[in-house]
Amino acid sequence: MRAGVIKAYILKELTELFRTRLIIMVYLMPSMILLLFGYGIRMEVTHARIVILDYDQSHYSQILTSKFEDSIYFDPTVMKIEESKALHLIKQAKADMILIIPSSFEKRLIHGQKTEIGLFVDAAFPTRATTMESYVQGVIFQASTEVGEGKLPKGMITLNSRNLFNQAMRDENAMVPGLIGLVLLVAPAILSALLIVKEKEKGTIFNFYASPIRKHEFIIAKLTPAFLLHSLNIFILFLWATYLFEVPFRGSFALYWFAGEIYILISLGIGMLISIITRSQIAAVVLTVIVTLLPGFLYSGIILPISAMDHESYIMAHLFPVMYYNHILYDTFLIGEGLDSPTNQLYLGILLLYAFILLMLGTLFLKKELR
Amino acid sequence: MMRVFWTIVAKELISFLRSWGLLAVVLYALTLDVYIAGAGMQIKPRNVAIGYVDHTGGGISRKILSRLHGPEFVPPQRFLSQKALSDAIFNKKILVGILFDEDFEKDYRQGNTAVMNVLLDATAASQSFTTLGYLQSIIMDFSKIDFPVTVKSHKLFNENADNHTFMALSEMLSVITMLSILLPAMVFVKEKEEGTWDIMLLMPIDAKLTILAKSFSQVIIIMVGTIICVGFVLFGSFDISMNGSFWAFVLLTFFYIFTTAGIGLFVAAVSKSILQVAQLSMIIMMPLIFLSGAWTPVYAMHPVLEKLSLISPLRYYIEGCESIFYRGTAFIDLWPYFAGVLVLGSLLYWYGFRKIGKLF
């Protein structure tokens, strides 16, 4: 280790980052992804467009319709058209659901007979379809308990549910911490993927081949500027999350910071490995996006908790670092156990090990001569 | 004229095939990557881990718990105290916890309202919510409430609400978008970097023709990739059903790729090096993909984002593709998607011709 050589190389790298305006990407991209995803993705369904075909036009059917009008989840339109026309609306993607109230709805209810309400859901978007279906059932359940009050049999079991960690069931609280884990995986990886392959494409890599600088010194010099610049993003993303998205922060900031730094090292390590195996910048960028963005999203726990995954995905999820980091992230934001929890200690250890292995692999595979 | 056009196209195709690294990455992106996205995910709750604390004698609670079975739930796990249960939820080993207190069975037997306490891990909001719905219906079923109104629901186009095909389809569309911006931008900027672009413009060939031929060659590459992807992955592995016309899909895809190649042209026009192309196209691509309605329908977005999404060609393409694959929309009803894609594409090409096609 020769501090002088490394320092000179770091200075050169920093100047290059500024001159090639890569620095813009370092700060623009993470915030942009967080804002777009944070505002753009909603797991809960609001304003579902439901077409109500009321063939009964009675008191009860109007109670039911008004229930849908009061709900924030639905934008109902009552229409008097045939079923086939309504189906055509769904085909043109102008409606999400059709609710059909049959003509003898009120009469049958008063006589205590069973009635059926028809519901057609557009399942081109499967998760939304399931959610919308359960909302509709909820509204109908609510409406009929209100109408039939006092008629319920005795010996009922009621559910009393408490939502832990996210009492208001805010989508932001459930999403934004996970997004930080995604952003800090993708952005540093893309930067470091470009660092070495850029020199390969331009031919300046021969300076490295020919100079007496050693492999690990080269890697330290390449990664340090990227590491320092991206460290600032840990704080920027924190501010977006807590001030803009108003996610509560209950844990220790020191843990959040420390875990973030290690995670950035991992991400830089992934990018560096890609940079070493690819030969052109464009292949490096495409490969990095594919290797980080998709698994970062799938295995982040945002759309599916790891414990609920199928067998293969369960194993895959444990192979990627994002799961361990996100566990700590959610802990610091929403739960606040900190290092008291053995799981957090274990996961932090795994992250450290991961970073170490990636950097070792990078040094091992980096060639210091022309193949 | 035509001969020049096809020569340029052939030259680009050959140079693509020779750069085997890029070829491998493109093939990977359009086959394995799409497959992983589709196969790995099941968003409906499955294998939900349930824990319970039972302070009753165990008659009624047993009966309720026995109804929680696969594939939605793994067999419930017993905890001795509420403390142990909440610790397990904190460590994400358990998603839903159920507490039966001492009075539960007594109340139920005496005909009072018995309260069953449920603890949900709300960091996984949508799963807990759906699980709560399951529990609700299990209990309704259990207490044999004769409910006068039943909802008979039909899921149109995708009866089992199968997520695999949907995830695979969205991933394919995203990959197509990424490639069809990056690759065309690349072929122009590579020449710019090497200085051969000026020579191309100096040649006695219409610059418009060169530009069209160059982007057309990349369109061909991505079209072939798309067809491989649809054939092997979507039809082959996921057995997706196509309710609409295959040719409508091919045509829409062709127009769409041409439009995004226009974005690539724009990127190429303003950037000087491949590094800048990578930066700029990332910055353009991300909003494009996430404002398109692939993850969340457009009308449920923030109003500002909703207006912005009007200029995303991917929005028209995704809605068009969903209509073709799932809804089986007739050709004539697809015109808004074709129109949206075509208008955006023409505008981008017009700008590209003006900016990149001039020497001075």
PDB file of N, CA and C in Angstrom, chain A residues 21 37 40 42 47 49 88 90-92 96 114-117 119 121-125 128 133 141 144 155-156 158 160-164 166 169 190 282 290 294 298 303 308-309 313 334-335 343, chain B residues 29 33 40-42 46-47 90-91 108 111 114 116-118 120-123 127 129 140 145 147-148 150 152-157 166 186 275 279 282 290 294-297 299 327 329 333:
ATOM      1  N   ARG A  21     -19.134  14.696 -16.185  1.00  0.00           N
ATOM      2  CA  ARG A  21     -20.467  14.984 -15.639  1.00  0.00           C
ATOM      3  C   ARG A  21     -21.162  13.719 -15.131  1.00  0.00           C
ATOM      4  N   PHE A  37     -40.745   6.089  -7.964  1.00  0.00           N
ATOM      5  CA  PHE A  37     -41.341   4.877  -7.414  1.00  0.00           C
ATOM      6  C   PHE A  37     -42.263   5.242  -6.264  1.00  0.00           C
ATOM      7  N   GLY A  40     -45.194   6.872  -7.777  1.00  0.00           N
ATOM      8  CA  GLY A  40     -45.806   6.184  -8.906  1.00  0.00           C
ATOM      9  C   GLY A  40     -46.400   4.833  -8.578  1.00  0.00           C
ATOM     10  N   ARG A  42     -48.383   2.231  -6.339  1.00  0.00           N
ATOM     11  CA  ARG A  42     -49.331   2.092  -5.248  1.00  0.00           C
ATOM     12  C   ARG A  42     -49.784   0.646  -5.168  1.00  0.00           C
ATOM     13  N   HIS A  47     -59.745   4.718  -6.561  1.00  0.00           N
ATOM     14  CA  HIS A  47     -60.409   5.182  -7.773  1.00  0.00           C
ATOM     15  C   HIS A  47     -60.601   4.090  -8.803  1.00  0.00           C
ATOM     16  N   ARG A  49     -62.524   2.102 -11.341  1.00  0.00           N
ATOM     17  CA  ARG A  49     -63.709   2.532 -12.097  1.00  0.00           C
ATOM     18  C   ARG A  49     -64.711   1.383 -12.171  1.00  0.00           C
ATOM     19  N   HIS A  88     -67.940  -4.528 -23.289  1.00  0.00           N
ATOM     20  CA  HIS A  88     -67.151  -3.865 -24.314  1.00  0.00           C
ATOM     21  C   HIS A  88     -66.335  -2.724 -23.689  1.00  0.00           C
ATOM     22  N   ILE A  90     -65.023  -2.687 -20.750  1.00  0.00           N
ATOM     23  CA  ILE A  90     -63.838  -3.276 -20.134  1.00  0.00           C
ATOM     24  C   ILE A  90     -62.807  -3.605 -21.201  1.00  0.00           C
ATOM     25  N   LYS A  91     -63.274  -4.114 -22.328  1.00  0.00           N
ATOM     26  CA  LYS A  91     -62.334  -4.454 -23.393  1.00  0.00           C
ATOM     27  C   LYS A  91     -61.599  -3.239 -23.896  1.00  0.00           C
ATOM     28  N   GLN A  92     -62.266  -2.098 -23.865  1.00  0.00           N
ATOM     29  CA  GLN A  92     -61.592  -0.874 -24.297  1.00  0.00           C
ATOM     30  C   GLN A  92     -60.798  -0.242 -23.164  1.00  0.00           C
ATOM     31  N   ASP A  96     -63.003  -0.908 -14.941  1.00  0.00           N
ATOM     32  CA  ASP A  96     -62.278  -2.014 -14.314  1.00  0.00           C
ATOM     33  C   ASP A  96     -63.211  -3.129 -13.874  1.00  0.00           C
ATOM     34  N   LYS A 114     -82.259 -15.838  -0.931  1.00  0.00           N
ATOM     35  CA  LYS A 114     -80.879 -15.474  -1.289  1.00  0.00           C
ATOM     36  C   LYS A 114     -80.857 -14.784  -2.633  1.00  0.00           C
ATOM     37  N   THR A 115     -80.011 -13.771  -2.748  1.00  0.00           N
ATOM     38  CA  THR A 115     -79.850 -13.142  -4.055  1.00  0.00           C
ATOM     39  C   THR A 115     -78.385 -13.144  -4.429  1.00  0.00           C
ATOM     40  N   GLU A 116     -78.162 -13.044  -5.708  1.00  0.00           N
ATOM     41  CA  GLU A 116     -76.801 -13.039  -6.189  1.00  0.00           C
ATOM     42  C   GLU A 116     -76.508 -11.730  -6.909  1.00  0.00           C
ATOM     43  N   ILE A 117     -75.398 -11.128  -6.569  1.00  0.00           N
ATOM     44  CA  ILE A 117     -74.962  -9.940  -7.289  1.00  0.00           C
ATOM     45  C   ILE A 117     -73.820 -10.374  -8.197  1.00  0.00           C
ATOM     46  N   LEU A 119     -70.500  -9.879 -10.412  1.00  0.00           N
ATOM     47  CA  LEU A 119     -69.353  -8.972 -10.459  1.00  0.00           C
ATOM     48  C   LEU A 119     -68.386  -9.453 -11.527  1.00  0.00           C
ATOM     49  N   VAL A 121     -64.667  -8.648 -13.043  1.00  0.00           N
ATOM     50  CA  VAL A 121     -63.449  -7.887 -12.795  1.00  0.00           C
ATOM     51  C   VAL A 121     -62.476  -8.095 -13.942  1.00  0.00           C
ATOM     52  N   ASP A 122     -61.842  -7.009 -14.362  1.00  0.00           N
ATOM     53  CA  ASP A 122     -60.809  -7.097 -15.385  1.00  0.00           C
ATOM     54  C   ASP A 122     -59.530  -7.618 -14.739  1.00  0.00           C
ATOM     55  N   ALA A 123     -59.171  -8.839 -15.050  1.00  0.00           N
ATOM     56  CA  ALA A 123     -58.018  -9.439 -14.386  1.00  0.00           C
ATOM     57  C   ALA A 123     -56.752  -9.368 -15.232  1.00  0.00           C
ATOM     58  N   ALA A 124     -56.708  -8.416 -16.172  1.00  0.00           N
ATOM     59  CA  ALA A 124     -55.479  -8.263 -16.946  1.00  0.00           C
ATOM     60  C   ALA A 124     -54.344  -7.871 -16.024  1.00  0.00           C
ATOM     61  N   PHE A 125     -54.671  -7.278 -14.891  1.00  0.00           N
ATOM     62  CA  PHE A 125     -53.697  -6.895 -13.886  1.00  0.00           C
ATOM     63  C   PHE A 125     -54.060  -7.692 -12.629  1.00  0.00           C
ATOM     64  N   ARG A 128     -54.245  -6.470  -8.783  1.00  0.00           N
ATOM     65  CA  ARG A 128     -55.284  -5.462  -8.608  1.00  0.00           C
ATOM     66  C   ARG A 128     -56.661  -6.098  -8.626  1.00  0.00           C
ATOM     67  N   GLU A 133     -61.605  -7.114  -5.947  1.00  0.00           N
ATOM     68  CA  GLU A 133     -62.668  -8.054  -5.626  1.00  0.00           C
ATOM     69  C   GLU A 133     -62.949  -8.049  -4.120  1.00  0.00           C
ATOM     70  N   PHE A 141     -70.643  -6.375   2.179  1.00  0.00           N
ATOM     71  CA  PHE A 141     -70.781  -6.908   3.537  1.00  0.00           C
ATOM     72  C   PHE A 141     -71.207  -5.814   4.497  1.00  0.00           C
ATOM     73  N   SER A 144     -74.823  -4.614   3.905  1.00  0.00           N
ATOM     74  CA  SER A 144     -75.894  -5.507   4.336  1.00  0.00           C
ATOM     75  C   SER A 144     -75.928  -5.667   5.851  1.00  0.00           C
ATOM     76  N   GLY A 155     -73.633 -15.616  19.035  1.00  0.00           N
ATOM     77  CA  GLY A 155     -72.472 -16.488  18.922  1.00  0.00           C
ATOM     78  C   GLY A 155     -71.573 -16.102  17.776  1.00  0.00           C
ATOM     79  N   MET A 156     -71.486 -14.812  17.487  1.00  0.00           N
ATOM     80  CA  MET A 156     -70.637 -14.332  16.402  1.00  0.00           C
ATOM     81  C   MET A 156     -69.187 -14.269  16.860  1.00  0.00           C
ATOM     82  N   THR A 158     -65.948 -11.983  16.103  1.00  0.00           N
ATOM     83  CA  THR A 158     -65.495 -10.816  15.352  1.00  0.00           C
ATOM     84  C   THR A 158     -63.980 -10.770  15.374  1.00  0.00           C
ATOM     85  N   ASN A 160     -60.610  -8.644  15.646  1.00  0.00           N
ATOM     86  CA  ASN A 160     -60.097  -7.376  16.126  1.00  0.00           C
ATOM     87  C   ASN A 160     -58.649  -7.330  15.698  1.00  0.00           C
ATOM     88  N   SER A 161     -58.370  -6.594  14.629  1.00  0.00           N
ATOM     89  CA  SER A 161     -57.015  -6.670  14.099  1.00  0.00           C
ATOM     90  C   SER A 161     -56.214  -5.432  14.452  1.00  0.00           C
ATOM     91  N   ARG A 162     -54.942  -5.638  14.718  1.00  0.00           N
ATOM     92  CA  ARG A 162     -54.042  -4.526  14.994  1.00  0.00           C
ATOM     93  C   ARG A 162     -52.904  -4.570  14.008  1.00  0.00           C
ATOM     94  N   ASN A 163     -52.644  -3.444  13.391  1.00  0.00           N
ATOM     95  CA  ASN A 163     -51.550  -3.409  12.426  1.00  0.00           C
ATOM     96  C   ASN A 163     -50.289  -2.959  13.125  1.00  0.00           C
ATOM     97  N   LEU A 164     -49.325  -3.857  13.175  1.00  0.00           N
ATOM     98  CA  LEU A 164     -48.078  -3.493  13.820  1.00  0.00           C
ATOM     99  C   LEU A 164     -47.221  -2.670  12.874  1.00  0.00           C
ATOM    100  N   ASN A 166     -47.113  -0.125  11.293  1.00  0.00           N
ATOM    101  CA  ASN A 166     -47.585   0.777  10.244  1.00  0.00           C
ATOM    102  C   ASN A 166     -49.080   0.940  10.481  1.00  0.00           C
ATOM    103  N   MET A 169     -51.569   1.926   7.977  1.00  0.00           N
ATOM    104  CA  MET A 169     -51.512   1.186   6.721  1.00  0.00           C
ATOM    105  C   MET A 169     -51.149   2.111   5.570  1.00  0.00           C
ATOM    106  N   ILE A 190     -24.107   0.864 -11.131  1.00  0.00           N
ATOM    107  CA  ILE A 190     -23.963   1.385 -12.496  1.00  0.00           C
ATOM    108  C   ILE A 190     -22.714   2.250 -12.603  1.00  0.00           C
ATOM    109  N   ILE A 282     -21.579  -0.402 -23.047  1.00  0.00           N
ATOM    110  CA  ILE A 282     -23.016  -0.578 -23.177  1.00  0.00           C
ATOM    111  C   ILE A 282     -23.436  -1.929 -22.615  1.00  0.00           C
ATOM    112  N   ILE A 290     -29.848  -5.189 -15.455  1.00  0.00           N
ATOM    113  CA  ILE A 290     -30.592  -6.441 -15.361  1.00  0.00           C
ATOM    114  C   ILE A 290     -30.255  -7.200 -14.078  1.00  0.00           C
ATOM    115  N   LEU A 294     -33.876  -5.827 -11.316  1.00  0.00           N
ATOM    116  CA  LEU A 294     -34.953  -6.806 -11.178  1.00  0.00           C
ATOM    117  C   LEU A 294     -34.896  -7.564  -9.856  1.00  0.00           C
ATOM    118  N   LEU A 298     -37.634  -7.564  -6.900  1.00  0.00           N
ATOM    119  CA  LEU A 298     -38.370  -8.787  -6.564  1.00  0.00           C
ATOM    120  C   LEU A 298     -38.086  -9.257  -5.140  1.00  0.00           C
ATOM    121  N   ILE A 303     -42.891  -6.101  -2.650  1.00  0.00           N
ATOM    122  CA  ILE A 303     -44.111  -6.667  -3.203  1.00  0.00           C
ATOM    123  C   ILE A 303     -44.473  -7.998  -2.562  1.00  0.00           C
ATOM    124  N   ALA A 308     -43.066 -15.501   2.619  1.00  0.00           N
ATOM    125  CA  ALA A 308     -44.194 -16.049   1.872  1.00  0.00           C
ATOM    126  C   ALA A 308     -43.799 -16.515   0.480  1.00  0.00           C
ATOM    127  N   MET A 309     -42.498 -16.596   0.215  1.00  0.00           N
ATOM    128  CA  MET A 309     -42.084 -16.949  -1.143  1.00  0.00           C
ATOM    129  C   MET A 309     -42.101 -18.459  -1.365  1.00  0.00           C
ATOM    130  N   SER A 313     -37.633 -19.187  -5.126  1.00  0.00           N
ATOM    131  CA  SER A 313     -37.456 -17.756  -4.902  1.00  0.00           C
ATOM    132  C   SER A 313     -36.962 -17.505  -3.492  1.00  0.00           C
ATOM    133  N   LEU A 334     -39.243   1.577  10.873  1.00  0.00           N
ATOM    134  CA  LEU A 334     -40.580   1.340  11.413  1.00  0.00           C
ATOM    135  C   LEU A 334     -40.592   0.630  12.753  1.00  0.00           C
ATOM    136  N   ILE A 335     -39.574  -0.163  13.071  1.00  0.00           N
ATOM    137  CA  ILE A 335     -39.677  -0.991  14.259  1.00  0.00           C
ATOM    138  C   ILE A 335     -38.814  -0.443  15.396  1.00  0.00           C
ATOM    139  N   THR A 343     -31.370 -11.116  14.987  1.00  0.00           N
ATOM    140  CA  THR A 343     -31.472 -11.198  13.531  1.00  0.00           C
ATOM    141  C   THR A 343     -30.726 -10.038  12.884  1.00  0.00           C
TER     142      THR A 343
ATOM    143  N   ALA B  29     -31.225 -10.968 -21.682  1.00  0.00           N
ATOM    144  CA  ALA B  29     -32.268 -10.058 -21.212  1.00  0.00           C
ATOM    145  C   ALA B  29     -33.639 -10.486 -21.712  1.00  0.00           C
ATOM    146  N   ASP B  33     -33.937 -13.575 -18.287  1.00  0.00           N
ATOM    147  CA  ASP B  33     -34.367 -12.515 -17.388  1.00  0.00           C
ATOM    148  C   ASP B  33     -35.888 -12.452 -17.300  1.00  0.00           C
ATOM    149  N   GLY B  40     -40.427 -16.409 -10.766  1.00  0.00           N
ATOM    150  CA  GLY B  40     -40.082 -16.207  -9.363  1.00  0.00           C
ATOM    151  C   GLY B  40     -41.176 -15.611  -8.534  1.00  0.00           C
ATOM    152  N   MET B  41     -42.194 -15.077  -9.145  1.00  0.00           N
ATOM    153  CA  MET B  41     -43.076 -14.247  -8.357  1.00  0.00           C
ATOM    154  C   MET B  41     -44.497 -14.767  -8.266  1.00  0.00           C
ATOM    155  N   GLN B  42     -45.010 -14.667  -7.112  1.00  0.00           N
ATOM    156  CA  GLN B  42     -46.410 -14.991  -6.888  1.00  0.00           C
ATOM    157  C   GLN B  42     -46.872 -13.972  -5.860  1.00  0.00           C
ATOM    158  N   ARG B  46     -49.122 -16.665  -0.311  1.00  0.00           N
ATOM    159  CA  ARG B  46     -48.965 -18.113  -0.267  1.00  0.00           C
ATOM    160  C   ARG B  46     -47.984 -18.387   0.835  1.00  0.00           C
ATOM    161  N   ASN B  47     -48.042 -19.539   1.409  1.00  0.00           N
ATOM    162  CA  ASN B  47     -47.139 -19.900   2.501  1.00  0.00           C
ATOM    163  C   ASN B  47     -47.096 -18.821   3.572  1.00  0.00           C
ATOM    164  N   PHE B  90     -41.656  -9.406  14.878  1.00  0.00           N
ATOM    165  CA  PHE B  90     -40.601  -8.404  14.710  1.00  0.00           C
ATOM    166  C   PHE B  90     -39.477  -8.930  13.841  1.00  0.00           C
ATOM    167  N   ASN B  91     -39.177 -10.198  13.979  1.00  0.00           N
ATOM    168  CA  ASN B  91     -38.085 -10.763  13.188  1.00  0.00           C
ATOM    169  C   ASN B  91     -38.545 -11.294  11.850  1.00  0.00           C
ATOM    170  N   TYR B 108     -68.007 -17.533  23.270  1.00  0.00           N
ATOM    171  CA  TYR B 108     -68.598 -18.154  22.106  1.00  0.00           C
ATOM    172  C   TYR B 108     -69.681 -19.146  22.528  1.00  0.00           C
ATOM    173  N   GLY B 111     -72.864 -17.678  23.715  1.00  0.00           N
ATOM    174  CA  GLY B 111     -73.626 -16.959  22.707  1.00  0.00           C
ATOM    175  C   GLY B 111     -73.346 -15.474  22.679  1.00  0.00           C
ATOM    176  N   ALA B 114     -67.665 -13.230  20.552  1.00  0.00           N
ATOM    177  CA  ALA B 114     -66.310 -13.569  20.948  1.00  0.00           C
ATOM    178  C   ALA B 114     -65.330 -12.789  20.091  1.00  0.00           C
ATOM    179  N   MET B 116     -61.629 -12.241  18.530  1.00  0.00           N
ATOM    180  CA  MET B 116     -60.395 -12.912  18.185  1.00  0.00           C
ATOM    181  C   MET B 116     -59.395 -11.817  17.800  1.00  0.00           C
ATOM    182  N   ASN B 117     -58.295 -11.742  18.532  1.00  0.00           N
ATOM    183  CA  ASN B 117     -57.331 -10.670  18.254  1.00  0.00           C
ATOM    184  C   ASN B 117     -56.333 -11.103  17.195  1.00  0.00           C
ATOM    185  N   VAL B 118     -56.111 -10.223  16.252  1.00  0.00           N
ATOM    186  CA  VAL B 118     -55.196 -10.545  15.161  1.00  0.00           C
ATOM    187  C   VAL B 118     -54.116  -9.476  15.084  1.00  0.00           C
ATOM    188  N   LEU B 120     -51.125  -7.999  12.738  1.00  0.00           N
ATOM    189  CA  LEU B 120     -50.658  -8.069  11.356  1.00  0.00           C
ATOM    190  C   LEU B 120     -49.343  -7.325  11.203  1.00  0.00           C
ATOM    191  N   ASP B 121     -48.434  -7.882  10.435  1.00  0.00           N
ATOM    192  CA  ASP B 121     -47.228  -7.149  10.087  1.00  0.00           C
ATOM    193  C   ASP B 121     -47.568  -6.239   8.920  1.00  0.00           C
ATOM    194  N   ALA B 122     -47.782  -4.965   9.218  1.00  0.00           N
ATOM    195  CA  ALA B 122     -48.294  -4.079   8.176  1.00  0.00           C
ATOM    196  C   ALA B 122     -47.201  -3.520   7.285  1.00  0.00           C
ATOM    197  N   THR B 123     -45.945  -3.956   7.470  1.00  0.00           N
ATOM    198  CA  THR B 123     -44.941  -3.520   6.499  1.00  0.00           C
ATOM    199  C   THR B 123     -45.173  -4.236   5.174  1.00  0.00           C
ATOM    200  N   GLN B 127     -50.237  -7.951   1.536  1.00  0.00           N
ATOM    201  CA  GLN B 127     -50.401  -9.354   1.923  1.00  0.00           C
ATOM    202  C   GLN B 127     -51.205  -9.485   3.203  1.00  0.00           C
ATOM    203  N   PHE B 129     -53.362  -7.512   4.333  1.00  0.00           N
ATOM    204  CA  PHE B 129     -54.748  -7.140   4.068  1.00  0.00           C
ATOM    205  C   PHE B 129     -55.516  -8.299   3.457  1.00  0.00           C
ATOM    206  N   MET B 140     -66.569 -16.328   8.921  1.00  0.00           N
ATOM    207  CA  MET B 140     -67.975 -16.252   8.528  1.00  0.00           C
ATOM    208  C   MET B 140     -68.504 -17.626   8.200  1.00  0.00           C
ATOM    209  N   ILE B 145     -72.977 -18.051   9.409  1.00  0.00           N
ATOM    210  CA  ILE B 145     -73.916 -16.956   9.259  1.00  0.00           C
ATOM    211  C   ILE B 145     -74.575 -17.116   7.906  1.00  0.00           C
ATOM    212  N   PHE B 147     -75.811 -15.514   5.160  1.00  0.00           N
ATOM    213  CA  PHE B 147     -75.747 -14.163   4.650  1.00  0.00           C
ATOM    214  C   PHE B 147     -76.649 -14.057   3.430  1.00  0.00           C
ATOM    215  N   PRO B 148     -77.556 -13.088   3.402  1.00  0.00           N
ATOM    216  CA  PRO B 148     -78.555 -13.083   2.335  1.00  0.00           C
ATOM    217  C   PRO B 148     -78.003 -12.735   0.946  1.00  0.00           C
ATOM    218  N   THR B 150     -75.042 -12.875  -1.837  1.00  0.00           N
ATOM    219  CA  THR B 150     -73.744 -13.427  -2.204  1.00  0.00           C
ATOM    220  C   THR B 150     -73.257 -12.731  -3.462  1.00  0.00           C
ATOM    221  N   LYS B 152     -71.320 -13.156  -6.803  1.00  0.00           N
ATOM    222  CA  LYS B 152     -70.788 -14.146  -7.720  1.00  0.00           C
ATOM    223  C   LYS B 152     -69.843 -13.413  -8.646  1.00  0.00           C
ATOM    224  N   SER B 153     -68.544 -13.644  -8.445  1.00  0.00           N
ATOM    225  CA  SER B 153     -67.634 -12.807  -9.217  1.00  0.00           C
ATOM    226  C   SER B 153     -66.906 -13.609 -10.269  1.00  0.00           C
ATOM    227  N   HIS B 154     -66.659 -12.950 -11.364  1.00  0.00           N
ATOM    228  CA  HIS B 154     -65.933 -13.565 -12.469  1.00  0.00           C
ATOM    229  C   HIS B 154     -64.709 -12.732 -12.731  1.00  0.00           C
ATOM    230  N   LYS B 155     -63.585 -13.377 -12.822  1.00  0.00           N
ATOM    231  CA  LYS B 155     -62.403 -12.630 -13.240  1.00  0.00           C
ATOM    232  C   LYS B 155     -62.272 -12.820 -14.736  1.00  0.00           C
ATOM    233  N   LEU B 156     -62.392 -11.716 -15.427  1.00  0.00           N
ATOM    234  CA  LEU B 156     -62.357 -11.809 -16.877  1.00  0.00           C
ATOM    235  C   LEU B 156     -60.927 -11.945 -17.361  1.00  0.00           C
ATOM    236  N   PHE B 157     -60.739 -12.630 -18.441  1.00  0.00           N
ATOM    237  CA  PHE B 157     -59.489 -12.702 -19.213  1.00  0.00           C
ATOM    238  C   PHE B 157     -58.386 -13.529 -18.543  1.00  0.00           C
ATOM    239  N   PHE B 166     -48.363 -12.335 -16.134  1.00  0.00           N
ATOM    240  CA  PHE B 166     -48.398 -10.880 -16.088  1.00  0.00           C
ATOM    241  C   PHE B 166     -47.019 -10.307 -15.816  1.00  0.00           C
ATOM    242  N   MET B 186     -26.673   3.876 -29.336  1.00  0.00           N
ATOM    243  CA  MET B 186     -25.305   3.377 -29.412  1.00  0.00           C
ATOM    244  C   MET B 186     -24.714   3.445 -30.810  1.00  0.00           C
ATOM    245  N   LEU B 275     -20.595   7.159 -22.708  1.00  0.00           N
ATOM    246  CA  LEU B 275     -20.845   7.384 -21.302  1.00  0.00           C
ATOM    247  C   LEU B 275     -22.068   8.277 -21.107  1.00  0.00           C
ATOM    248  N   GLN B 279     -25.818   7.542 -19.352  1.00  0.00           N
ATOM    249  CA  GLN B 279     -26.442   8.387 -18.329  1.00  0.00           C
ATOM    250  C   GLN B 279     -27.808   8.860 -18.763  1.00  0.00           C
ATOM    251  N   MET B 282     -30.552   6.246 -19.101  1.00  0.00           N
ATOM    252  CA  MET B 282     -31.064   5.806 -17.795  1.00  0.00           C
ATOM    253  C   MET B 282     -32.070   6.822 -17.266  1.00  0.00           C
ATOM    254  N   PHE B 290     -41.708   3.722 -15.338  1.00  0.00           N
ATOM    255  CA  PHE B 290     -42.546   3.758 -14.143  1.00  0.00           C
ATOM    256  C   PHE B 290     -43.739   4.682 -14.252  1.00  0.00           C
ATOM    257  N   ALA B 294     -47.355   0.242 -15.851  1.00  0.00           N
ATOM    258  CA  ALA B 294     -47.063  -1.182 -15.726  1.00  0.00           C
ATOM    259  C   ALA B 294     -47.272  -1.632 -14.295  1.00  0.00           C
ATOM    260  N   TRP B 295     -46.999  -0.759 -13.367  1.00  0.00           N
ATOM    261  CA  TRP B 295     -47.083  -1.152 -11.969  1.00  0.00           C
ATOM    262  C   TRP B 295     -48.347  -0.661 -11.318  1.00  0.00           C
ATOM    263  N   THR B 296     -48.808   0.461 -11.759  1.00  0.00           N
ATOM    264  CA  THR B 296     -49.948   1.072 -11.114  1.00  0.00           C
ATOM    265  C   THR B 296     -50.737   1.742 -12.231  1.00  0.00           C
ATOM    266  N   PRO B 297     -52.059   1.581 -12.239  1.00  0.00           N
ATOM    267  CA  PRO B 297     -52.779   2.140 -13.380  1.00  0.00           C
ATOM    268  C   PRO B 297     -52.668   3.663 -13.416  1.00  0.00           C
ATOM    269  N   TYR B 299     -54.667   6.119 -14.039  1.00  0.00           N
ATOM    270  CA  TYR B 299     -55.638   7.029 -13.415  1.00  0.00           C
ATOM    271  C   TYR B 299     -55.531   7.043 -11.902  1.00  0.00           C
ATOM    272  N   ARG B 327     -57.342  -9.016 -22.918  1.00  0.00           N
ATOM    273  CA  ARG B 327     -58.734  -8.632 -23.154  1.00  0.00           C
ATOM    274  C   ARG B 327     -59.237  -9.074 -24.519  1.00  0.00           C
ATOM    275  N   THR B 329     -59.050  -7.491 -27.328  1.00  0.00           N
ATOM    276  CA  THR B 329     -59.743  -6.379 -27.954  1.00  0.00           C
ATOM    277  C   THR B 329     -59.662  -6.482 -29.467  1.00  0.00           C
ATOM    278  N   ASP B 333     -60.649  -1.370 -32.099  1.00  0.00           N
ATOM    279  CA  ASP B 333     -60.651  -0.651 -30.830  1.00  0.00           C
ATOM    280  C   ASP B 333     -59.246  -0.325 -30.338  1.00  0.00           C
TER     281      ASP B 333
END
